[in-house]
Coordinates of C-alpha atoms and ligand atoms in Angstrom, one line a residue:
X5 CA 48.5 59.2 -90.9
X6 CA 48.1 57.8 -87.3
X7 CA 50.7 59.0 -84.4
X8 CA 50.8 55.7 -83.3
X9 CA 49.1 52.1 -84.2
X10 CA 49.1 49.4 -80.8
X11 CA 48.5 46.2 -82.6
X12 CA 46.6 43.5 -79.7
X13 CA 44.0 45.1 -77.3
X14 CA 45.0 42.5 -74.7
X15 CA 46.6 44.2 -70.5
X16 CA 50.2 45.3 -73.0
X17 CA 47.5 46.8 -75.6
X18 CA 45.2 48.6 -73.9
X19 CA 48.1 50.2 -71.0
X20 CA 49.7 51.7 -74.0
X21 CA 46.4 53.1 -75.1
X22 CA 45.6 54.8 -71.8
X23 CA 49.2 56.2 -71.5
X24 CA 49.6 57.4 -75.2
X25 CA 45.9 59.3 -75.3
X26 CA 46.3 60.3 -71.8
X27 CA 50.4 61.6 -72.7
X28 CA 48.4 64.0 -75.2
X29 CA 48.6 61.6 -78.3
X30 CA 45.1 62.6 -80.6
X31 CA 45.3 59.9 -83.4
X32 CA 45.7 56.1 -81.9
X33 CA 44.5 53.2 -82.7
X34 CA 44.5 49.7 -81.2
X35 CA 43.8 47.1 -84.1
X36 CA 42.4 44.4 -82.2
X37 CA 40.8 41.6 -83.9
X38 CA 38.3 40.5 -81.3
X39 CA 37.0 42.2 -78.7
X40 CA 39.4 44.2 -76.4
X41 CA 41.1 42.5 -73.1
X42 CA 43.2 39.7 -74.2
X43 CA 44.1 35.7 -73.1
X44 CA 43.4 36.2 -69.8
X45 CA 39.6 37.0 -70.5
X46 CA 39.6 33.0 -71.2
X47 CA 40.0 33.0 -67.7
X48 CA 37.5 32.2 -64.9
X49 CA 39.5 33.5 -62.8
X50 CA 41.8 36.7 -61.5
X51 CA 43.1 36.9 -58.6
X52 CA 47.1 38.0 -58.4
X53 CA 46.9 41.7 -59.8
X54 CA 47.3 43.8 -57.5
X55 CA 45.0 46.3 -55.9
X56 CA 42.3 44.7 -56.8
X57 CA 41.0 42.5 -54.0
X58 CA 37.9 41.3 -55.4
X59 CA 38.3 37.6 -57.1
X60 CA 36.5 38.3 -61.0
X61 CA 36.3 36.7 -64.1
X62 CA 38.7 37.6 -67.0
X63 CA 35.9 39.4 -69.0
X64 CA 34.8 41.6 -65.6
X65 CA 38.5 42.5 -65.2
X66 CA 39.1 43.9 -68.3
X67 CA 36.3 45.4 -69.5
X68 CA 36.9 48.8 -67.0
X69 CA 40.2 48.9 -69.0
X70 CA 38.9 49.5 -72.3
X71 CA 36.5 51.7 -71.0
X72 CA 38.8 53.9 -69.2
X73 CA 41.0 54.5 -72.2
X74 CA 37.9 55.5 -74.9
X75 CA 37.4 58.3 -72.4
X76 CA 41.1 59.2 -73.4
X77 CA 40.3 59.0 -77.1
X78 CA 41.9 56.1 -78.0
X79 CA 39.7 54.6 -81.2
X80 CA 39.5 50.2 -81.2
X81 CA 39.3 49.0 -85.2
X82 CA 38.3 45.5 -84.9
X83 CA 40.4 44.1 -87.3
X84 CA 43.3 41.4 -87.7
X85 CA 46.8 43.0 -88.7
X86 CA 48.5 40.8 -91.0
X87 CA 52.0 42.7 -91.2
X88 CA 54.0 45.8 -90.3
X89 CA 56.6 46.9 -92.5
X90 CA 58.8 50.5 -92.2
X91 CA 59.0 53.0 -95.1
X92 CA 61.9 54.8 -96.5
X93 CA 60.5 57.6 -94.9
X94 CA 60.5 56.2 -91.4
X95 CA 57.1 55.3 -91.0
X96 CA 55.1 52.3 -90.7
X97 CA 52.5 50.5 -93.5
X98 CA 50.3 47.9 -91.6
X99 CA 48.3 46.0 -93.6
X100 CA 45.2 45.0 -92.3
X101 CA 43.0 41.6 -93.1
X102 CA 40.8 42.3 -96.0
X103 CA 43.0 44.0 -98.2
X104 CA 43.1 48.0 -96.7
X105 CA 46.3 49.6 -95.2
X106 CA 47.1 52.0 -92.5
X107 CA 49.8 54.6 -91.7
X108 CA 51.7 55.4 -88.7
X109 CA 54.3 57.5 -87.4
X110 CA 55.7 54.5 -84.3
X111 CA 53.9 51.4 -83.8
X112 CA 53.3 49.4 -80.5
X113 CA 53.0 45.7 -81.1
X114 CA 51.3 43.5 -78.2
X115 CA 49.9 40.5 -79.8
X116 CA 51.0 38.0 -77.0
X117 CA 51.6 34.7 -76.8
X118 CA 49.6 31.4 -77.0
X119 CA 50.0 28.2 -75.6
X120 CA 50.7 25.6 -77.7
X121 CA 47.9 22.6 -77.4
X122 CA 48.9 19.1 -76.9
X123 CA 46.1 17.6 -78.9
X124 CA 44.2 15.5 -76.5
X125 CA 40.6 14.3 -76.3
X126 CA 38.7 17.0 -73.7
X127 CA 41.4 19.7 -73.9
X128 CA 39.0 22.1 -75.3
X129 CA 35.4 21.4 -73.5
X130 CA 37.3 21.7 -70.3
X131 CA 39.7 24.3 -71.1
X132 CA 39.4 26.9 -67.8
X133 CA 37.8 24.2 -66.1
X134 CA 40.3 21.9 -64.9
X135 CA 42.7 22.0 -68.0
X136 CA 44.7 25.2 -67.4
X137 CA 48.0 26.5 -69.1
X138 CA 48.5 28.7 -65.9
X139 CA 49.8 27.1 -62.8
X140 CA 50.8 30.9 -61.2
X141 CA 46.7 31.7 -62.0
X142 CA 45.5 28.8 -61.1
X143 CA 48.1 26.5 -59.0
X144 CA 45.9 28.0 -56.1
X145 CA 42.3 26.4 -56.7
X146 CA 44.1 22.7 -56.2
X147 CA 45.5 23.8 -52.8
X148 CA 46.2 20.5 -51.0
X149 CA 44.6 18.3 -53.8
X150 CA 46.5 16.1 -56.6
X151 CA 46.8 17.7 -59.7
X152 CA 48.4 16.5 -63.3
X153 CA 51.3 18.1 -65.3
X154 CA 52.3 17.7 -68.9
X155 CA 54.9 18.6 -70.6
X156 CA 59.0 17.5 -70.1
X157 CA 60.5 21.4 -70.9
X158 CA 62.0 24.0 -68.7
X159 CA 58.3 25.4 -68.2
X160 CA 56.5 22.4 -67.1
X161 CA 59.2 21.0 -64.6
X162 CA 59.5 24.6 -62.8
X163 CA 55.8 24.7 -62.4
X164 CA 55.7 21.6 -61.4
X165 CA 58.3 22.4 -58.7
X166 CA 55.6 26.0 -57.3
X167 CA 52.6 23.3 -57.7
X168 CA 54.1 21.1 -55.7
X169 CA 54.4 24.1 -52.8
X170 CA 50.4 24.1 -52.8
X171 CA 49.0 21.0 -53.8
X172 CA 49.3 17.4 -52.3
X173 CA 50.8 15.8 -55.2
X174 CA 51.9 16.2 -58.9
X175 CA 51.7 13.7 -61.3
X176 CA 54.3 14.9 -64.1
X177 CA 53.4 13.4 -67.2
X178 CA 56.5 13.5 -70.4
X179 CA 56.3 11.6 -73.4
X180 CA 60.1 10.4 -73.5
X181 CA 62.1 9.4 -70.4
X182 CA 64.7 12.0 -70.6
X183 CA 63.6 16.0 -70.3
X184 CA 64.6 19.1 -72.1
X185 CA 64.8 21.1 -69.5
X186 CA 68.2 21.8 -67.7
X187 CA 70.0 19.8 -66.1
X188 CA 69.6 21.2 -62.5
X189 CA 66.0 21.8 -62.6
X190 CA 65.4 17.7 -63.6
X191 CA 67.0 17.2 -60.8
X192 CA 65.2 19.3 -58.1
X193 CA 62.0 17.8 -59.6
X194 CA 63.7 14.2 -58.8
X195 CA 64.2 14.8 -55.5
X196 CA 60.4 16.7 -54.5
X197 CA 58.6 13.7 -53.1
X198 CA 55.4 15.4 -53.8
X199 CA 56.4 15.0 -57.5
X200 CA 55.9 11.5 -59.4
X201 CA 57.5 11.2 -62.6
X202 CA 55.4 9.1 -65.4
X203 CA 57.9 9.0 -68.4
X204 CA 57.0 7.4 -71.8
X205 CA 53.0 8.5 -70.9
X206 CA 50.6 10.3 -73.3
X207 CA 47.6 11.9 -72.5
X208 CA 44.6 9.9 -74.1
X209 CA 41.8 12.3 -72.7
X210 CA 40.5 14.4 -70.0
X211 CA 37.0 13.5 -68.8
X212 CA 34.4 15.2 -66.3
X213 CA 31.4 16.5 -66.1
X214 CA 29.3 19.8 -65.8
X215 CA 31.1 20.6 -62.8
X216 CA 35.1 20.5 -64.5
X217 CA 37.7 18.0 -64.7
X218 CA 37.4 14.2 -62.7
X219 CA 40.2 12.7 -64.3
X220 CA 42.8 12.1 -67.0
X221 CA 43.3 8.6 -68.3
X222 CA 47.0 7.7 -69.8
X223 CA 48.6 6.1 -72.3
X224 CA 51.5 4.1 -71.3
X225 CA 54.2 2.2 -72.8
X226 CA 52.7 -1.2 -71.1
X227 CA 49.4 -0.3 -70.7
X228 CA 47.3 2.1 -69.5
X229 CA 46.1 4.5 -66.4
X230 CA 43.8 6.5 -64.7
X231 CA 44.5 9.5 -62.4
X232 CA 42.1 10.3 -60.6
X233 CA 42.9 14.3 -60.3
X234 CA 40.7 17.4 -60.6
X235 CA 43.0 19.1 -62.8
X236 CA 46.2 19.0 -65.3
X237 CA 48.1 21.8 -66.2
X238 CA 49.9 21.7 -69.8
X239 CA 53.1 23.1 -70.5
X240 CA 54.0 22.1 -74.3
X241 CA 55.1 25.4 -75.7
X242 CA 53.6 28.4 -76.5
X243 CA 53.1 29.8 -79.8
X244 CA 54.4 33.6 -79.7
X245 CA 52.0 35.5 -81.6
X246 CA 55.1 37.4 -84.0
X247 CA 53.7 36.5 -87.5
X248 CA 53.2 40.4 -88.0
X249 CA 56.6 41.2 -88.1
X250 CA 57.3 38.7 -90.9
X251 CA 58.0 40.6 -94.2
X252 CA 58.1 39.6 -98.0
X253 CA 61.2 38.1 -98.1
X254 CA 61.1 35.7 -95.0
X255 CA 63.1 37.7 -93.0
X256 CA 61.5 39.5 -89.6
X257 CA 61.2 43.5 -89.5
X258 CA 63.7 44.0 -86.0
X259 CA 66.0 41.8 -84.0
X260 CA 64.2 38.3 -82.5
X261 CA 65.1 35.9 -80.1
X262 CA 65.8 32.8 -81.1
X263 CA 62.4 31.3 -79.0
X264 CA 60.8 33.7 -81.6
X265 CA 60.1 36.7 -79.1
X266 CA 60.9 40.1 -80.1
X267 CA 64.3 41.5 -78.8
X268 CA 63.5 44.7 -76.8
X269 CA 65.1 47.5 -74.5
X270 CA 64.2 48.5 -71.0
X271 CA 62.2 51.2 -73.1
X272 CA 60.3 48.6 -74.8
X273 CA 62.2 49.8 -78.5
X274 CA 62.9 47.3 -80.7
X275 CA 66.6 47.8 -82.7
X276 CA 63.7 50.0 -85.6
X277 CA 63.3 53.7 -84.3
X278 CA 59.4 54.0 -83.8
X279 CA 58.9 50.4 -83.2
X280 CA 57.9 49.2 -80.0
X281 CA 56.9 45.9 -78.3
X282 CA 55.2 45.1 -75.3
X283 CA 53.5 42.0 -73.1
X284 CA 54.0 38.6 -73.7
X285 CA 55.4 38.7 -77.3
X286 CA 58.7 40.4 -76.1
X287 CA 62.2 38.7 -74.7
X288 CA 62.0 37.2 -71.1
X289 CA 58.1 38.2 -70.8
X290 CA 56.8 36.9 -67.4
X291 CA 53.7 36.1 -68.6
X292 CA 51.3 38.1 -66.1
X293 CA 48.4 40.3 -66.3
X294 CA 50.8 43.2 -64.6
X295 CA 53.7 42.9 -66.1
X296 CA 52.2 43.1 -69.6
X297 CA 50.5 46.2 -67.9
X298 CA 53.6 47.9 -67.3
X299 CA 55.0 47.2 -70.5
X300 CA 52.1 48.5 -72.3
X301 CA 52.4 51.5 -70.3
X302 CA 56.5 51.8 -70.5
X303 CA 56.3 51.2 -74.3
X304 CA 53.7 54.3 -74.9
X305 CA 56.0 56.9 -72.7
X306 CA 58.8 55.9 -75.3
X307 CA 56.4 56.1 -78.1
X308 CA 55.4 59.5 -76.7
X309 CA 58.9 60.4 -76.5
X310 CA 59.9 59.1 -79.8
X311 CA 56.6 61.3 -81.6
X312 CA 57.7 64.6 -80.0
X313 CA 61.3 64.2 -81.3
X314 CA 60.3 63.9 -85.2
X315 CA 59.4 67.1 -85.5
Ligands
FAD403 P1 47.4 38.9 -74.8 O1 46.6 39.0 -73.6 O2 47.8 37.6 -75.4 O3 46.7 39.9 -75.9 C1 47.1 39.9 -77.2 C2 45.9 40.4 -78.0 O4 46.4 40.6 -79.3 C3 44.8 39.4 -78.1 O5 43.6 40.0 -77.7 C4 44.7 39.1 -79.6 O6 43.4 38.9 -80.1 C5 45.4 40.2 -80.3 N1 46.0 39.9 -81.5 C6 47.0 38.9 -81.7 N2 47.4 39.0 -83.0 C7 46.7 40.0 -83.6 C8 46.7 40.5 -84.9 N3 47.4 40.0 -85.9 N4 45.9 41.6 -85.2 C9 45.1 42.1 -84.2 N5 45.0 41.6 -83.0 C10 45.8 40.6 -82.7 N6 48.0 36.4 -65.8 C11 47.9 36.9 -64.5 O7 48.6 37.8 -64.1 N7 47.0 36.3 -63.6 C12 46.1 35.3 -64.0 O8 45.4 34.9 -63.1 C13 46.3 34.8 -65.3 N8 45.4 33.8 -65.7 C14 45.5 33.3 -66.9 C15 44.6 32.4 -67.3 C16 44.6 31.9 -68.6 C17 43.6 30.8 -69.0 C18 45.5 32.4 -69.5 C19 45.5 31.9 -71.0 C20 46.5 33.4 -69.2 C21 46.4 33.8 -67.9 N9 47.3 34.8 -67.4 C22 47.2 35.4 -66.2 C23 48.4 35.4 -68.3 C24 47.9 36.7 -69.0 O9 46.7 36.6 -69.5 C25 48.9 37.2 -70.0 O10 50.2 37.3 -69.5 C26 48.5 38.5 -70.6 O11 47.2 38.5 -71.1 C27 49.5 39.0 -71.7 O12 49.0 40.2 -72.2 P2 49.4 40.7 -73.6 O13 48.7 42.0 -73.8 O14 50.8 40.7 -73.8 O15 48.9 39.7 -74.6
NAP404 P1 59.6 23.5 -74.7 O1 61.0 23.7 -74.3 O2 59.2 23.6 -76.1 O3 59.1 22.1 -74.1 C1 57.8 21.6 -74.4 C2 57.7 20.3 -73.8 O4 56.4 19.8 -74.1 C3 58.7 19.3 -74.3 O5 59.1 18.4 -73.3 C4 57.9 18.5 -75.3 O6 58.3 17.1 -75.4 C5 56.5 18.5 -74.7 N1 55.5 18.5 -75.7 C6 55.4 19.2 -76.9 N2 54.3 18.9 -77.5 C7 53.6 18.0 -76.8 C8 52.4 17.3 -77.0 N3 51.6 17.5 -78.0 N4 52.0 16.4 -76.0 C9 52.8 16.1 -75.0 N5 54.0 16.7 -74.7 C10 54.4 17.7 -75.7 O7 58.6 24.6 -74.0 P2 58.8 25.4 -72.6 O8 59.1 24.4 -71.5 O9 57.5 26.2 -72.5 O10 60.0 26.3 -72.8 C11 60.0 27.3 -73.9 C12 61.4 28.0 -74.0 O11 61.5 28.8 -72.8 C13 62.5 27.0 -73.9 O12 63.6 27.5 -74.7 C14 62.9 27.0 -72.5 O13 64.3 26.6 -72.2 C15 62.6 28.4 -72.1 N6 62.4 28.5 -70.6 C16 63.5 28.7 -69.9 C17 63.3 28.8 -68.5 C18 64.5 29.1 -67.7 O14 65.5 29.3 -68.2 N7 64.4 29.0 -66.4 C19 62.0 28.6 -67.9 C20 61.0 28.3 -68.8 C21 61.2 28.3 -70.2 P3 59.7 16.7 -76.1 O15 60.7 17.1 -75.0 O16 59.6 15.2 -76.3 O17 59.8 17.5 -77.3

């Protein structure tokens, strides 16, 4: 029987490893199903967490982490967790790809979040080098230079609104010519004249070369276009990584929102005693390397708490 079980080694993952092994806990495990550190080891570059002044690749960035909380004793099983359920007894069964199980007393889920892809031709080969889903990561490497936006939700016109405060011009790029996102927030994007609006417009592909992105030719409802622009930031959705918590029936193990993210405290608890949820997979995430941190770190001190008050 574990103490605890953090599913996702990603910043939420490993902070509630260093904080539960540190707290005193001897038997945790962090099912991870890759290699320890998360989405933002995609990433060419951090530079927004604080403390640490030095400008790093993802992988750089997070590989201290992992190492710092193996000196605490917490024990990495690389392996993908396909579901968490709760027995009568109170703890937790998670079932692990390839057919063995696992026990816990409390259970820290971080899997995260992904963002959805929009499909286009060059989203992949230049994915972190001028396609980015991150405009607060990497907004600043366009200062003063045109960049492209996709996407016609809440998320794509806001960013498009804190792009348009560092680069020269934003090309916002929607599919229909009316936009999900509220009301108010249309219309602040309406009136930025850094912001052109190109409605009815599809991406057809991204092209470049070895050094990133040159340009991103559209689809349009009367022909076609090329913008000329060093990078395009997409904003289609994101995928939150909750599958896990899906049991037999259909039905999800605790309270969700309904964007899919898991409903959780201040504490980081979940509405099932011993269950826990941290990072980007939980209700009104902010999607950044610290946060996530914090959360990792706040879920384990509950986790902690929760332990020492079973017995
Ligand atoms: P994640 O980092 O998503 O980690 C979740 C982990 O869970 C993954 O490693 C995954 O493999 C694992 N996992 C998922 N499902 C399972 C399963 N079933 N079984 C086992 N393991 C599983 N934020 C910043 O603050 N600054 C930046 O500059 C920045 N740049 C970014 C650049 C890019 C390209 C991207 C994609 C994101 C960036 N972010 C940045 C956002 C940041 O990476 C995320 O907010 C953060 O990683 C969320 O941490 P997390 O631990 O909640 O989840
Ligand atoms: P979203 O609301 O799902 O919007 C995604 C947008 O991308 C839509 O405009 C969609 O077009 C477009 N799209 C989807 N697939 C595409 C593709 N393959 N190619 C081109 N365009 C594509 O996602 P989101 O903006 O990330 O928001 C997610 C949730 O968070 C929403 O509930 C949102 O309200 C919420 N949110 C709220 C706030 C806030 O309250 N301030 C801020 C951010 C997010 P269509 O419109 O045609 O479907």
């Amino acid at each position: 029987m574990l103490d605890l079980a953090i599913i996702g080694g990603g910043p939420a993952g490993l902070s509630a490893g260093l904080y539960a092994t540190r707290g005193g806990l001897k038997n945790v495990v962090m099912f991870e199903k890759g290699m320890p550190g998360g989405q933002i080891t995609s990433s060419s570059e951090i530079e927004n967490y604080p403390g640490v002044a030095q400008v790093m690749d993802g992988i750089s960035f997070m590989t201290p982490w992992s190492e710092q909380c193996m000196r605490f004793g917490l024990k990495h099983e690389m392996v993908g967790v396909e579901q968490v359920s709760k027995n009568a007894d109170g703890t937790f069964t998670i079932k692990l790809e390839g057919g063995k199980s696992e026990m816990a007393k409390a259970v820290i889920v971080c899997t995260g979040s992904a963002p959805k892809k929009a499909g286009f031709k060059g989203e992949e080969e230049f994915f972190g080098r001028g396609v980015s889903t991150c405009a607060t990561c990497d907004g600043f490497f366009y200062k003063n230079k045109e960049v492209a936006v996709l996407g016609g939700g809440d998320t794509a016109l806001e960013e498009a609104l804190y792009l348009a405060n560092i680069c020269s011009k934003i090309y916002l790029i929607h599919r229909r010519d009316t936009f999900r996102a509220a009301p108010s927030t249309v219309e602040k994007v309406k009136k930025n004249e850094k912001i052109e609006l190109i409605t009815n417009a599809s991406v057809d592909e991204v092209y470049g070369d070895a050094s990133g992105v040159l340009g991103v030719k559209l689809k349009l409802q009367n022909g076609e276009r090329d913008l000329k622009v060093p990078g395009i930031f997409t904003f289609v959705g994101l995928n939150v990584r909750n599958e896990i918590l899906k049991q037999d029936d259909g039905s999800f193990l605790c309270e969700m929102e309904a964007g899919g993210q898991v409903s959780v405290n201040l504490k980081m608890q979940t509405n099932i005693a011993g269950l826990f949820a941290a990072g980007d997979l939980r209700k009104d995430a902010p999607k950044q390397v610290i946060c996530a941190a914090g959360d990792g770190a706040v879920a384990a001190l509950s986790a902690l708490s929760y332990i020492e008050n079973l017995h």
